[in-house]
CSV table of C-alpha atoms in Angstrom, one decimal:
chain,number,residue,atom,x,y,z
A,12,UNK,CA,41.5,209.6,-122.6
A,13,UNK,CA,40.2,211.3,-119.5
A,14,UNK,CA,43.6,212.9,-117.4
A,15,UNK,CA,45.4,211.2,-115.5
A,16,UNK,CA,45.3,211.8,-111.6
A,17,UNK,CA,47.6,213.6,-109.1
A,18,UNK,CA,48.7,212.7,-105.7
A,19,UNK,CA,49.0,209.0,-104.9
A,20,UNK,CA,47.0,207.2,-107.5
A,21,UNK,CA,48.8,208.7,-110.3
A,22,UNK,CA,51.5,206.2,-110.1
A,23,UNK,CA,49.2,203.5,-110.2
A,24,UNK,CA,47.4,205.0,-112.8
A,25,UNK,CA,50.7,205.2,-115.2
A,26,UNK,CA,51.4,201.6,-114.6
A,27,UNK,CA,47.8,200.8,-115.7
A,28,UNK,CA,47.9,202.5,-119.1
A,29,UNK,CA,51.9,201.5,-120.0
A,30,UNK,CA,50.9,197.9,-119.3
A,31,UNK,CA,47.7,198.6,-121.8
A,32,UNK,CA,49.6,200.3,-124.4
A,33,UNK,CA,52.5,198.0,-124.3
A,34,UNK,CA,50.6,194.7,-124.2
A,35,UNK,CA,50.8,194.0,-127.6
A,36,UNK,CA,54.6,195.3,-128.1
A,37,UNK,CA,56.2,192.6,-125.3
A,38,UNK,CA,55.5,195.7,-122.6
A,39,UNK,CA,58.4,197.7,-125.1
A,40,UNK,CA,56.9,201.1,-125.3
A,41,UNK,CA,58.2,204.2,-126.6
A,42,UNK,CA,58.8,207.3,-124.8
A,43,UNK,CA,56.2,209.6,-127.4
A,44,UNK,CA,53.8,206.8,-126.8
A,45,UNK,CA,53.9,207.4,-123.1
A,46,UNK,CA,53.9,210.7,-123.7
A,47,UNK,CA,51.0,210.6,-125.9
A,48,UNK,CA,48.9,209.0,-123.1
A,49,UNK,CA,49.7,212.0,-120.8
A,50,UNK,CA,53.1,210.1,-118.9
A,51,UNK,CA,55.3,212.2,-118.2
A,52,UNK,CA,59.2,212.2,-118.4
A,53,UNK,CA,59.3,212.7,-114.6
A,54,UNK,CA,56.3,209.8,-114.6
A,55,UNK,CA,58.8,208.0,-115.9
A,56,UNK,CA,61.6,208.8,-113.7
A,57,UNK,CA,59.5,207.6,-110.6
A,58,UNK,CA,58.9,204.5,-111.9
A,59,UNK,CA,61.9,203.6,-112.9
A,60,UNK,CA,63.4,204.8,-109.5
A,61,UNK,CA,61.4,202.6,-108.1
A,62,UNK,CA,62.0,199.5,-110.2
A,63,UNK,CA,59.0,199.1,-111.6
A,64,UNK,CA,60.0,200.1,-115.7
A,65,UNK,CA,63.2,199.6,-116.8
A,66,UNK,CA,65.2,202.2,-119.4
A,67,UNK,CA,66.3,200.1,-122.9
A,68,UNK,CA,67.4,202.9,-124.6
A,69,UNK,CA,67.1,206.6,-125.5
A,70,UNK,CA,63.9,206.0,-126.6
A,71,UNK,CA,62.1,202.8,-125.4
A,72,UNK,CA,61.3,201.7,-122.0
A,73,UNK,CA,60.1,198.6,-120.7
A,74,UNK,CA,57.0,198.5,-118.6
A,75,UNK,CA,56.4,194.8,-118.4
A,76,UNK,CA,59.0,192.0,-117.4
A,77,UNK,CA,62.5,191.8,-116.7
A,78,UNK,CA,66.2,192.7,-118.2
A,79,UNK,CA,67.9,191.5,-119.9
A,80,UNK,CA,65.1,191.2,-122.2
A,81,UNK,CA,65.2,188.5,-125.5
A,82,UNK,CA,62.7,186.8,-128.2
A,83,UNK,CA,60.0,188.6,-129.1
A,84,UNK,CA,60.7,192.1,-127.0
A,85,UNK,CA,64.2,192.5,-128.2
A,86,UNK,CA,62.6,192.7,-131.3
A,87,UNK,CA,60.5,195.3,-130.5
A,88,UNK,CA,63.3,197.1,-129.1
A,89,UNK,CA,65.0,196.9,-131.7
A,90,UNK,CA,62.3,198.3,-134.0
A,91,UNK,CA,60.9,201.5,-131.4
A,92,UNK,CA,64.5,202.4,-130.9
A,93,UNK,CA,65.6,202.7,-133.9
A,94,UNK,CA,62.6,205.3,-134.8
A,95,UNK,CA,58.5,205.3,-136.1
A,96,UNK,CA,59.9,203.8,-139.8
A,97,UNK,CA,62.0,201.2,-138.7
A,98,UNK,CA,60.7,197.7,-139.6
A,99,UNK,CA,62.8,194.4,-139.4
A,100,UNK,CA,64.2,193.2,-142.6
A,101,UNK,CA,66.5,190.5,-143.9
A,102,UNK,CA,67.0,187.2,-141.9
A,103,UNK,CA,65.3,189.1,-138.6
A,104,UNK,CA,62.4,189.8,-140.4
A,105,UNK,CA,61.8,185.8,-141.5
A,106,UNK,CA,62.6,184.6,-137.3
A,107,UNK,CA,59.9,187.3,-137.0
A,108,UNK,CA,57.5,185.5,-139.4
A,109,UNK,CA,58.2,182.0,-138.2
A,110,UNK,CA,61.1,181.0,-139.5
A,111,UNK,CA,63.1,178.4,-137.6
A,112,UNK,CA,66.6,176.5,-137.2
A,113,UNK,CA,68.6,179.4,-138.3
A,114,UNK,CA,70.9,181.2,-135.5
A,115,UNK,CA,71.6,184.8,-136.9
A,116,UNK,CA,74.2,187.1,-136.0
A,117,UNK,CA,72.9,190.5,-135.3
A,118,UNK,CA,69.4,191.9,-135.9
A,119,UNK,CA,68.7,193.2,-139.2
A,120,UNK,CA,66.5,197.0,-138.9
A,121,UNK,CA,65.6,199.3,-142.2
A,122,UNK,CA,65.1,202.5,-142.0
A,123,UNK,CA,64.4,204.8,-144.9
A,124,UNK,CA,66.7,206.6,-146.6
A,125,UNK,CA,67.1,210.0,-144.7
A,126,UNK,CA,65.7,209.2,-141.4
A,127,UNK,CA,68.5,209.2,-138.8
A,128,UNK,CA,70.5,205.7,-138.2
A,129,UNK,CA,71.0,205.1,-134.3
A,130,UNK,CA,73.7,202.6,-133.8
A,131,UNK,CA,72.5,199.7,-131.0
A,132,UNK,CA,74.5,196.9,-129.9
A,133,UNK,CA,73.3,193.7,-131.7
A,134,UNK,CA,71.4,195.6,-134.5
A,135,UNK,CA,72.5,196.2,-138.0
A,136,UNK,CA,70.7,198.7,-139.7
A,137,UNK,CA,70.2,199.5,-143.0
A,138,UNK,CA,68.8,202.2,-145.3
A,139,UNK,CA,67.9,200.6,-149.0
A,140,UNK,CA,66.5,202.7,-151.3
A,141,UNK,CA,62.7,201.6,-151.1
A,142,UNK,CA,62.5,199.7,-147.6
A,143,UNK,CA,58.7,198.2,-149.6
A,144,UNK,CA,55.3,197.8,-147.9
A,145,UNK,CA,55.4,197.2,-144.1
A,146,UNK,CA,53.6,194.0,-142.6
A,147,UNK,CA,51.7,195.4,-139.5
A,148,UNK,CA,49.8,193.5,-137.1
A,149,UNK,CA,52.9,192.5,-134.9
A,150,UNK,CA,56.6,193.6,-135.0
A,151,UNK,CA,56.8,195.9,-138.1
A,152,UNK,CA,58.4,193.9,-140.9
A,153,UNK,CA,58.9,194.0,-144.6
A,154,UNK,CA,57.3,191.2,-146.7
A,155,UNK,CA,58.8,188.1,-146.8
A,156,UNK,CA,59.8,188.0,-150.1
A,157,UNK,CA,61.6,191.2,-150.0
A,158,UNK,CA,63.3,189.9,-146.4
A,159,UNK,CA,64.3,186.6,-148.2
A,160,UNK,CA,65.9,188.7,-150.8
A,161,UNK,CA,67.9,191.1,-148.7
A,162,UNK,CA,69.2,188.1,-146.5
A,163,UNK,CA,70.2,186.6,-149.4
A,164,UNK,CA,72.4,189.5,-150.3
A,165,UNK,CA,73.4,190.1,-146.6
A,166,UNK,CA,74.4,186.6,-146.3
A,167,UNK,CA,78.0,185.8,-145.1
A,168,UNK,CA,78.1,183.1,-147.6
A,169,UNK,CA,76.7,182.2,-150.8
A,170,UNK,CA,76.3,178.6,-149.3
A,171,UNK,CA,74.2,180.6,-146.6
A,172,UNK,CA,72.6,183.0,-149.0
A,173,UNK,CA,71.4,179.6,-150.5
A,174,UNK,CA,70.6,178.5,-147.2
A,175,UNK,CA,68.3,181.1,-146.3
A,176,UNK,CA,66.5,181.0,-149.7
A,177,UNK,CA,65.6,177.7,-149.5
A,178,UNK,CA,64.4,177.7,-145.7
A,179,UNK,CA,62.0,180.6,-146.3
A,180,UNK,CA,60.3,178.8,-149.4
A,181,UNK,CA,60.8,175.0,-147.6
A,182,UNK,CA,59.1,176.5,-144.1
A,183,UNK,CA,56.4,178.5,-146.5
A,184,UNK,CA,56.9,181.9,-145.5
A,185,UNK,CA,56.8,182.8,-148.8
A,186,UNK,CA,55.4,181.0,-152.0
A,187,UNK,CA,58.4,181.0,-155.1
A,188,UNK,CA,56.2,182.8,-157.6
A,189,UNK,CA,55.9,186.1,-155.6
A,190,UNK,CA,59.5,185.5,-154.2
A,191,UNK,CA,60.4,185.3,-158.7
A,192,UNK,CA,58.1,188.5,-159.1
A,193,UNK,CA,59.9,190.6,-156.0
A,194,UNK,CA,63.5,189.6,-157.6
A,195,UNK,CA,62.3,190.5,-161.2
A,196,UNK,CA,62.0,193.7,-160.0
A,197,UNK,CA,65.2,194.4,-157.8
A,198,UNK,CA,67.7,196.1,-160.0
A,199,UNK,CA,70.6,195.8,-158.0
A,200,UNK,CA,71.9,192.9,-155.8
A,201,UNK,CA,75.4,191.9,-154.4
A,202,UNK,CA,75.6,187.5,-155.5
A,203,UNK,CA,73.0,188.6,-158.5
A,204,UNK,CA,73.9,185.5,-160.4
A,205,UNK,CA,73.8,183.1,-157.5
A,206,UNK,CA,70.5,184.3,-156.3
A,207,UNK,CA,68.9,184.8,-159.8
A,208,UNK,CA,69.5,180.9,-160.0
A,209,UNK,CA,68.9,179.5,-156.6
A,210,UNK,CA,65.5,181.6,-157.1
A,211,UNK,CA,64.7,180.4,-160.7
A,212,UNK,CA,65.8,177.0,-159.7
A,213,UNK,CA,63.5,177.1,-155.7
A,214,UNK,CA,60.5,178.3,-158.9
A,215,UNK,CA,61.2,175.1,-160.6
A,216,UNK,CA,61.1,172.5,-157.6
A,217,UNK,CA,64.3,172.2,-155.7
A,218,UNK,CA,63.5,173.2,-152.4
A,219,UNK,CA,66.5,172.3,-150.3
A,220,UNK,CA,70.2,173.0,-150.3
A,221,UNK,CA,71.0,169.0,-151.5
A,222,UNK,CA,68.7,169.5,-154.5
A,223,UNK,CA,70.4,172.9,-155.4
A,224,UNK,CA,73.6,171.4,-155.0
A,225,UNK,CA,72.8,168.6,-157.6
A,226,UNK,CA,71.2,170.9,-160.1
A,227,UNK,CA,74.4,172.7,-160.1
A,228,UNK,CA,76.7,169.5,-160.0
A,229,UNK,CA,74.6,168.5,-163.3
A,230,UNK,CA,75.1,171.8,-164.8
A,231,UNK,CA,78.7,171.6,-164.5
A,232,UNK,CA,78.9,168.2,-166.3
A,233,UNK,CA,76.7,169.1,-168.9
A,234,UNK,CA,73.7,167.0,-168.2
A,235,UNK,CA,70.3,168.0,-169.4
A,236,UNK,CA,68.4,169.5,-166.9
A,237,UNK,CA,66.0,167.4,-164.6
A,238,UNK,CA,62.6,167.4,-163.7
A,239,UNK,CA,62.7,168.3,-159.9
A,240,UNK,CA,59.2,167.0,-157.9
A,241,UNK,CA,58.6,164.6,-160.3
A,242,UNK,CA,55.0,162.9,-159.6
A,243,UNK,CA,54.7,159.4,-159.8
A,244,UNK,CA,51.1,157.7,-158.8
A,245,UNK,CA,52.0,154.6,-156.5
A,246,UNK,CA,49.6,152.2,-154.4
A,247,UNK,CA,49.0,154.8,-151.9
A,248,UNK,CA,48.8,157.9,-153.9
A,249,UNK,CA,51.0,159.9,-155.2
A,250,UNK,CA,54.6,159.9,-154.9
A,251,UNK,CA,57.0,162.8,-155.3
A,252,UNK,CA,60.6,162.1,-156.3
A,253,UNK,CA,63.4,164.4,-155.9
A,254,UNK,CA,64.9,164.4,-159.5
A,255,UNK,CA,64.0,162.3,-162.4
A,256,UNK,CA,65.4,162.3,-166.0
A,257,UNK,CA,61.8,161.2,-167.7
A,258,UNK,CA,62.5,160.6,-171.3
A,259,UNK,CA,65.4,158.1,-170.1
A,260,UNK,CA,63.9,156.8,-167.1
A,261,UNK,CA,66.6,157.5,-164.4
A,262,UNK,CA,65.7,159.1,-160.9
A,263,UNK,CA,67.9,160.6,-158.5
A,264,UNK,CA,66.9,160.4,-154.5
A,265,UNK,CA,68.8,163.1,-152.1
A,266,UNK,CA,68.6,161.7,-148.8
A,267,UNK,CA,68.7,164.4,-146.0
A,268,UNK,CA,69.3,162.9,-142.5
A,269,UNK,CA,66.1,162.2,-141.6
A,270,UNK,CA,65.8,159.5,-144.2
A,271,UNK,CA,67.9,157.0,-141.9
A,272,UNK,CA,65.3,157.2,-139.0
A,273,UNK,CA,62.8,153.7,-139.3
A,274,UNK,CA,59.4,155.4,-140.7
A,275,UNK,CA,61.1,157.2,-143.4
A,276,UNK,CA,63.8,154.2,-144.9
A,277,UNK,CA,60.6,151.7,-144.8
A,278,UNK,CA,58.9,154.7,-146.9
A,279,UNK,CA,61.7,155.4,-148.7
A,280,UNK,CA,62.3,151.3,-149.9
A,281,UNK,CA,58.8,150.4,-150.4
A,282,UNK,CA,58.4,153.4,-152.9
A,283,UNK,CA,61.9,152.9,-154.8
A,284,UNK,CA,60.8,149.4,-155.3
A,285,UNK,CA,57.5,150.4,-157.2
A,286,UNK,CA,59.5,152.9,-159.3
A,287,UNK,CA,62.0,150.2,-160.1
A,288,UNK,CA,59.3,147.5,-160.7
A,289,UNK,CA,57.9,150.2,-163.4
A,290,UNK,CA,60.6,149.9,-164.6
A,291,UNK,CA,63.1,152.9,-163.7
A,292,UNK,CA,66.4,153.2,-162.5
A,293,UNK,CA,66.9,154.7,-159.4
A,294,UNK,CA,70.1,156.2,-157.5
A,295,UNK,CA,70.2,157.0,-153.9
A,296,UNK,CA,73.0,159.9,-153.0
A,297,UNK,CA,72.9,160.7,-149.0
A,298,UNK,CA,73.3,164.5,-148.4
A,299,UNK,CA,76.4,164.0,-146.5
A,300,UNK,CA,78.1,162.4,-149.3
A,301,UNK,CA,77.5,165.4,-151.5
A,302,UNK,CA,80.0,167.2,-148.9
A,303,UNK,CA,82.5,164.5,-149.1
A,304,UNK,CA,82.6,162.5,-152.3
A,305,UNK,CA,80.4,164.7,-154.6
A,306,UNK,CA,82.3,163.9,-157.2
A,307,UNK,CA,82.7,160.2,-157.3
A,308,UNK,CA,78.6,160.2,-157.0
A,309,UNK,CA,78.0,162.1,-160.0
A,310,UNK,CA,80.4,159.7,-161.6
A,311,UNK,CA,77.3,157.4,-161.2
A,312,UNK,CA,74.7,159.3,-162.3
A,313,UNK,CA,76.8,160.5,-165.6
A,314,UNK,CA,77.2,157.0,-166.0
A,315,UNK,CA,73.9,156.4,-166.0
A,316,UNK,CA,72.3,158.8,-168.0
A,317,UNK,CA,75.1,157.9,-170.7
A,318,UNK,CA,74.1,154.2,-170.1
A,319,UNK,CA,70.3,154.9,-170.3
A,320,UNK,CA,70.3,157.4,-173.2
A,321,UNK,CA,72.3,154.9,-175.7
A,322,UNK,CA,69.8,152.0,-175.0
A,323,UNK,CA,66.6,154.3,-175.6
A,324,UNK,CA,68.1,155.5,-178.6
């Protein structure tokens, strides 16, 4: 990079290269990386004097846009400030990847064990023993199935440790047999029983919180296991149900609130009708019941698969 020049182009010359440098970072930039491209502290000073960059923190400075600054560059602050190994982990690091319809509190940095830990408002950071490989090309992140993981265990709930779990595999960020083959190898974990079977059970089909929620429900009355997914082949292709009992014939539907708009309950009564007419018994349970009268539905399905068991024996 040739030098930069003095007098009066100078400043317009700085402004040129931070806006380069900082075009892929949200115009965050990092002090060294100024400094790298021959900016100066004192470059610095003048320009933000004069309004044109803005100071975020000991280390980062934004070149581009206003303050206060949110989305994707608060990210990037939060990353550059908190030094060259940082990367986003945990919930932070699944917005980052696309995840959506989760609010977090705080933003969720790793940095290795060692490396100095700056305390910034809004940020919690973290040092784990092996942060894992880095995902470049954007905000530094750790893989998804490591982030999934660690948000899990950072989770202010197991009901949102559950949450989370099922949103990253539901919204595809990251595909349950490499999620099975990260937690295989963790060897510590806060919630290890709870995760170690909301992952085996996301592995085996159930991917949201309604269908956990029933596999543990049938657990705790002692009913065989279910086949989650189940395929059925109907007139217009194939048909997935949410739980089905096969060697009895009973299937269990969990109806998420999108189920009571028009398209889906014409969907949803045209396909329980061909399941039925082959035969089948099918119960309905509406996800909101299985907040308020769990119980009194299971009742149903016990009954059921005690009904359906003595007449196919």
């Amino acid at each position: 990079m040739p030098p930069l020049p003095t007098g009066r182009g100078r400043r317009t010359a700085c402004h040129a290269i931070a806006l380069e440098l900082a075009a892929d970072q949200c115009g965050v930039i990092t002090r060294a990386q100024l400094g790298a491209a021959g900016i100066t502290r004192h470059d610095v000073r003048n320009a933000v004097a004069a309004g044109r960059w803005h100071l975020l923190g000991r280390e980062t400075v934004l070149v581009d846009g206003s303050v206060p600054i949110s989305g994707d560059a608060q990210l990037w602050w939060a990353v550059l400030e908190s030094g060259s190994s940082a990367a986003l982990d945990g919930v932070t690091a699944l917005i980052a990847a696309g995840m959506t319809g989760f609010t977090p509190v705080g933003l969720h940095i790793s940095v290795p064990r060692g490396a100095p830990r700056r305390p910034l408002d809004g940020t919690i950071t973290h040092q784990p023993r092996d942060i894992g490989p880095i995902i470049g090309g954007g905000i530094p992140r750790v893989q998804p199935e490591t982030a999934s993981i660690r948000a899990a265990q950072w989770a202010v709930s197991d009901r949102q440790a559950a949450l989370i779990l099922c949103m990253a595999v539901q919204q595809r960020l990251v595909a349950t047999k490499r999620l099975l083959k990260r937690w295989e190898n963790v060897q510590r974990a806060v919630r290890r029983a709870l995760i170690d079977q909301v992952i085996r059970d996301l592995v085996d089909g159930a991917h949201s919180l309604g269908e956990l929620d029933f596999a543990a429900a049938c657990r705790a009355r002692g009913l065989p296991e279910p086949t989650r997914q189940a395929v059925r082949t109907g007139p217009d292709g194939r048909v997935y149900l949410d739980v089905a009992w096969e060697d009895i014939g009973l299937v269990v539907e969990i109806d998420g609130s999108h189920h009571a708009l028009v398209e889906h309950s014409l969907g949803d009564a045209f396909r329980q009708n061909e399941v039925v007419l082959n035969g089948e018994t099918v119960l309905r349970i509406p996800l909101v019941a299985m907040r308020v009268r769990m119980e009194e539905f299971m009742d149903q399905v016990e009954r059921a698969h005690q009904n359906l068991t003595r007449g196919a024996a």
